Short mmCIF file of C-alpha atoms in Angstrom, two decimals:
data_model
loop_
_atom_site.label_atom_id
_atom_site.label_comp_id
_atom_site.label_asym_id
_atom_site.label_seq_id
_atom_site.Cartn_x
_atom_site.Cartn_y
_atom_site.Cartn_z
CA MET G 181 31.80 42.97 42.14
CA SER G 182 30.01 43.76 45.40
CA ASN G 183 30.28 47.22 47.00
CA SER G 184 31.76 45.51 50.19
CA ILE G 185 34.71 43.99 48.23
CA MET G 186 35.27 47.27 46.51
CA SER G 187 35.11 49.10 49.81
CA THR G 188 37.60 46.64 51.37
CA ARG G 189 40.02 47.14 48.50
CA LEU G 190 39.75 50.82 48.75
CA ARG G 191 40.43 50.83 52.40
CA ARG G 192 43.43 48.63 51.67
CA LYS G 193 44.92 50.90 49.20
CA ILE G 194 44.36 53.88 51.39
CA PHE G 195 46.03 52.20 54.28
CA GLN G 196 49.03 51.10 52.16
CA SER G 197 49.36 54.66 50.76
CA LEU G 198 49.29 56.14 54.26
CA TYR G 199 51.89 53.53 55.49
CA LEU G 200 54.28 54.31 52.49
CA ALA G 201 53.92 58.08 53.24
CA LEU G 202 54.82 57.53 56.88
CA LEU G 203 57.93 55.47 56.04
CA LEU G 204 59.05 58.14 53.54
CA SER G 205 58.49 60.94 56.06
CA ALA G 206 60.22 59.32 58.90
CA PRO G 207 63.83 60.23 57.85
CA CYS G 208 62.76 63.73 57.36
CA ALA G 209 61.26 63.98 60.81
CA VAL G 210 64.45 62.57 62.38
CA SER G 211 66.54 65.00 60.23
CA ALA G 212 64.27 67.83 61.34
CA GLN G 213 64.73 66.82 65.00
CA ASN G 214 68.55 66.72 64.63
CA GLY G 215 68.45 70.08 62.89
CA GLN G 216 66.62 71.51 65.85
CA HIS G 217 69.25 70.53 68.20
CA ARG G 218 72.17 71.68 66.00
CA LEU G 219 73.81 74.88 66.99
CA ARG G 220 74.12 77.36 64.10
CA ASN G 221 76.65 79.73 65.63
CA ILE G 222 80.35 79.14 65.41
CA VAL G 223 83.09 81.46 66.85
CA LEU G 224 86.67 80.86 65.71
CA VAL G 225 89.76 82.00 67.82
CA HIS G 226 93.31 81.93 66.40
CA GLY G 227 96.45 81.18 68.33
CA ALA G 228 99.87 82.94 68.79
CA TRP G 229 101.80 84.26 65.94
CA ALA G 230 98.79 84.04 63.67
CA ASP G 231 95.54 85.84 62.76
CA GLY G 232 92.04 84.97 61.78
CA SER G 233 92.85 84.59 58.07
CA GLY G 234 94.14 81.01 58.66
CA TRP G 235 90.54 79.89 59.37
CA LYS G 236 89.48 80.71 55.78
CA GLY G 237 89.29 77.08 54.64
CA VAL G 238 87.32 75.94 57.75
CA TYR G 239 85.11 79.03 57.43
CA ASP G 240 84.16 78.37 53.79
CA ILE G 241 83.07 74.76 54.66
CA LEU G 242 81.05 75.81 57.63
CA VAL G 243 79.27 78.69 55.82
CA LYS G 244 78.52 76.27 52.99
CA ASP G 245 76.89 73.92 55.51
CA GLY G 246 74.65 76.58 56.78
CA TYR G 247 76.50 77.79 59.92
CA ASN G 248 76.91 81.47 61.10
CA VAL G 249 80.64 81.90 61.68
CA SER G 250 82.43 84.72 63.41
CA ILE G 251 86.15 85.14 63.68
CA VAL G 252 87.92 86.79 66.61
CA GLN G 253 90.99 88.78 65.92
CA GLU G 254 92.88 88.95 69.21
CA PRO G 255 95.49 91.61 69.51
CA GLU G 256 97.76 89.36 71.41
CA THR G 257 98.95 92.36 73.35
CA SER G 258 97.74 90.69 76.67
CA PHE G 259 95.92 87.70 77.70
CA LYS G 260 93.25 89.93 79.37
CA GLU G 261 92.72 91.77 76.25
CA ASP G 262 92.57 88.61 74.13
CA VAL G 263 89.85 87.19 76.42
CA ALA G 264 88.02 90.56 76.10
CA ALA G 265 88.16 90.49 72.34
CA THR G 266 86.68 87.02 72.46
CA LYS G 267 83.80 87.89 74.72
CA ARG G 268 83.13 90.90 72.58
CA VAL G 269 82.29 88.69 69.67
CA LEU G 270 80.41 86.19 71.87
CA ALA G 271 78.17 88.99 72.87
CA GLN G 272 77.26 89.50 69.26
CA GLN G 273 75.90 86.03 68.86
CA ALA G 274 72.08 85.46 68.40
CA GLY G 275 71.73 82.41 70.59
CA GLN G 276 74.11 79.77 71.86
CA CYS G 277 77.37 78.89 69.98
CA ILE G 278 80.33 76.51 69.71
CA LEU G 279 83.59 78.26 70.64
CA VAL G 280 86.63 77.00 68.77
CA ALA G 281 90.29 77.83 69.24
CA HIS G 282 93.81 76.85 67.95
CA SER G 283 96.95 76.78 69.95
CA TYR G 284 97.30 79.55 72.40
CA GLY G 285 93.67 80.43 71.65
CA GLY G 286 92.83 77.30 73.68
CA SER G 287 93.94 79.14 76.85
CA VAL G 288 91.84 82.23 75.73
CA ILE G 289 88.66 80.12 75.21
CA THR G 290 89.22 78.13 78.33
CA GLU G 291 88.90 81.49 80.34
CA ALA G 292 86.34 83.14 77.98
CA GLY G 293 84.22 80.01 77.48
CA MET G 294 82.39 80.46 80.81
CA ASP G 295 80.24 83.01 79.03
CA PRO G 296 76.68 81.80 78.96
CA SER G 297 76.38 81.89 75.22
CA VAL G 298 78.97 79.04 74.99
CA ALA G 299 77.36 75.58 74.66
CA GLY G 300 80.57 73.67 73.83
CA LEU G 301 84.31 74.06 73.17
CA VAL G 302 86.54 72.75 70.47
CA PHE G 303 90.35 72.72 70.86
CA ILE G 304 92.37 72.28 67.64
CA ALA G 305 96.00 71.45 68.46
CA ALA G 306 95.60 73.78 71.44
CA HIS G 307 96.38 74.31 75.15
CA MET G 308 93.75 73.48 77.92
CA PRO G 309 95.14 74.80 81.28
CA ASP G 310 93.21 74.05 84.39
CA ALA G 311 92.50 76.51 87.26
CA GLY G 312 95.82 77.88 88.63
CA GLU G 313 97.78 76.65 85.64
CA ASN G 314 99.28 78.44 82.69
CA GLU G 315 100.24 76.83 79.29
CA ALA G 316 103.88 77.60 79.76
CA ASP G 317 104.13 75.24 82.78
CA ASP G 318 101.79 72.71 81.19
CA GLY G 319 104.12 72.56 78.10
CA LYS G 320 106.90 71.34 80.35
CA ARG G 321 104.89 68.15 81.01
CA PHE G 322 105.58 67.02 77.44
CA PRO G 323 108.15 69.31 75.92
CA SER G 324 107.66 70.32 72.25
CA ASP G 325 110.24 70.21 69.55
CA VAL G 326 110.20 73.92 69.27
CA SER G 327 110.95 74.43 73.04
CA LYS G 328 114.11 72.53 72.48
CA SER G 329 115.11 74.88 69.55
CA ALA G 330 116.13 78.49 69.22
CA ALA G 331 113.27 79.21 66.82
CA ILE G 332 111.24 81.52 69.12
CA LYS G 333 112.68 85.00 69.30
CA LYS G 334 111.79 87.90 71.62
CA THR G 335 111.84 91.60 70.88
CA ALA G 336 113.21 94.24 73.23
CA ASP G 337 109.91 95.12 74.47
CA GLY G 338 108.80 91.61 75.43
CA PHE G 339 106.92 90.24 72.27
CA THR G 340 107.77 86.81 70.71
CA TYR G 341 107.76 85.58 67.20
CA ILE G 342 109.01 82.63 65.36
CA ASP G 343 112.26 83.00 63.34
CA PRO G 344 110.86 83.22 59.75
CA SER G 345 113.62 80.97 58.45
CA GLN G 346 112.21 78.19 60.81
CA PHE G 347 108.50 78.83 60.58
CA HIS G 348 107.92 76.31 57.93
CA GLU G 349 109.76 73.71 59.83
CA TYR G 350 108.11 74.01 63.16
CA PHE G 351 104.68 75.66 62.58
CA ALA G 352 103.61 74.51 59.18
CA ALA G 353 105.53 71.59 57.84
CA ASP G 354 102.54 70.23 55.82
CA LEU G 355 101.92 73.53 53.99
CA SER G 356 103.72 74.70 50.97
CA ALA G 357 106.92 76.74 51.40
CA GLU G 358 105.14 79.67 49.77
CA GLN G 359 102.29 79.58 52.07
CA ALA G 360 104.35 79.11 55.12
CA ALA G 361 106.53 82.00 54.06
CA PHE G 362 103.55 84.36 53.90
CA MET G 363 102.33 83.21 57.33
CA ALA G 364 105.83 83.74 58.66
CA ARG G 365 106.08 87.29 57.27
CA SER G 366 102.57 88.17 58.43
CA GLN G 367 102.70 86.66 61.80
CA VAL G 368 101.31 88.58 64.82
CA LEU G 369 103.89 89.11 67.59
CA ASN G 370 102.58 87.74 70.86
CA LEU G 371 103.35 89.16 74.27
CA ALA G 372 105.66 86.77 76.04
CA ASP G 373 103.71 87.12 79.28
CA ASN G 374 100.56 85.71 77.56
CA PHE G 375 101.89 82.29 78.02
CA ASN G 376 102.08 82.58 81.68
CA ALA G 377 98.53 83.82 82.15
CA VAL G 378 96.88 81.81 85.01
CA ILE G 379 93.47 80.43 84.32
CA THR G 380 90.76 81.15 86.88
CA THR G 381 87.69 79.10 85.94
CA PRO G 382 88.29 76.65 83.15
CA ALA G 383 85.23 76.32 80.84
CA TRP G 384 86.12 72.77 79.88
CA ARG G 385 85.44 71.67 83.49
CA SER G 386 81.67 72.25 83.12
CA LYS G 387 81.12 72.20 79.32
CA PRO G 388 81.45 69.47 76.57
CA THR G 389 84.71 69.62 74.65
CA TRP G 390 86.07 68.28 71.48
CA VAL G 391 89.79 67.98 70.78
CA ALA G 392 91.69 67.54 67.56
CA VAL G 393 95.34 66.20 68.07
CA ALA G 394 97.81 67.14 65.21
CA GLY G 395 99.90 64.06 64.93
CA LYS G 396 103.07 65.73 63.71
CA ASP G 397 102.73 69.05 65.79
CA ARG G 398 106.13 70.54 66.59
CA MET G 399 104.89 73.44 68.47
CA ILE G 400 102.78 71.64 71.10
CA ASN G 401 103.71 67.99 71.85
CA PRO G 402 100.85 65.72 70.50
CA ASP G 403 101.16 63.83 73.75
CA LEU G 404 100.31 66.97 75.61
CA GLU G 405 97.19 67.37 73.42
CA ARG G 406 96.23 63.76 74.18
CA TRP G 407 96.79 64.40 77.89
CA TYR G 408 94.65 67.47 77.78
CA ALA G 409 91.84 65.56 76.00
CA THR G 410 91.96 62.62 78.51
CA ARG G 411 91.88 65.00 81.49
CA ALA G 412 88.82 66.92 80.19
CA ASN G 413 87.05 63.73 79.09
CA SER G 414 86.88 65.22 75.57
CA HIS G 415 85.61 63.84 72.31
CA LYS G 416 88.95 63.30 70.58
CA VAL G 417 90.08 62.91 67.00
CA GLU G 418 93.69 62.36 65.67
CA VAL G 419 94.89 63.85 62.45
CA PRO G 420 97.84 61.70 61.50
CA GLY G 421 100.71 63.61 59.77
CA ALA G 422 99.18 67.09 60.56
CA SER G 423 101.48 69.91 61.55
CA HIS G 424 100.53 72.64 64.15
CA SER G 425 98.90 74.37 61.27
CA VAL G 426 96.23 71.58 61.04
CA TYR G 427 93.41 74.16 60.89
CA VAL G 428 94.87 75.44 57.65
CA SER G 429 96.15 72.21 56.11
CA ARG G 430 93.33 69.96 56.99
CA PRO G 431 90.10 72.12 56.92
CA LYS G 432 87.79 69.26 56.14
CA GLU G 433 88.71 67.24 59.21
CA VAL G 434 88.64 70.36 61.43
CA ALA G 435 85.26 71.44 60.19
CA ALA G 436 83.84 68.02 60.59
CA LEU G 437 84.89 68.05 64.28
CA ILE G 438 83.26 71.42 64.77
CA GLU G 439 80.06 70.25 63.07
CA ASP G 440 80.02 67.27 65.37
CA ALA G 441 80.31 69.55 68.51
CA ALA G 442 77.51 71.76 67.03
CA SER G 443 75.26 68.68 66.62
CA HIS G 444 75.82 67.23 70.20
CA ALA G 445 76.79 70.05 72.48
CA LEU G 446 73.35 70.51 73.90
CA GLU G 447 73.40 66.85 75.10
CA GLY G 448 75.80 68.27 77.84
CA LYS G 449 79.08 67.34 79.28
#
């Protein structure tokens, strides 16, 4: 066999080997590129009558998937203090983050989310008031089941709580009776005036947002959650059959939405 033929075959084998290597490396290159754009910091904010422990299922999934997760424990003693507590945790983030909230926490992150560290916001069965609005008035657009009941009680010094005997029915219908009972007995009382706090500069007006609608929510009317999402031009997912406690009962769906936000928030509003 001549040297020229052997040289041609050798060049062909080298070319084929390089081409195969290029094909195999292409997915890795795309994956690496996506990884560079994915935000790693997640900040979770709870809602009224709850605390940060409800995020445990979501937290476990996000941490397993490589995210740095922080959980805000708002005192619920005033809206101003809840916003301050959120900003305090935002100040601890190394780089930009996704800010997530449930329920009343949606109002909190609407106000706190203008912080420059926040690249995107995720609302889980949450309120999203606009400038000059408060969630109490917004709730009247689409009244909830709980607003038509006597389940919400008030203390002599102006704090609200959900009647423990009705907590399972309105707040956590898709959780076990035992779990709902524990949440009812450990609920954080929320200052009634918090629901009347007026938003100044809503972060969702200028930053990308994601919304999870809880299909069987009895604390916030699902139609109000859909209305909020439409107004904010949010990326919306529906969780059929989920109660207001969707962040506890459906951690996989909630974590998936948060991860989607982390992957695409830098693309902008």
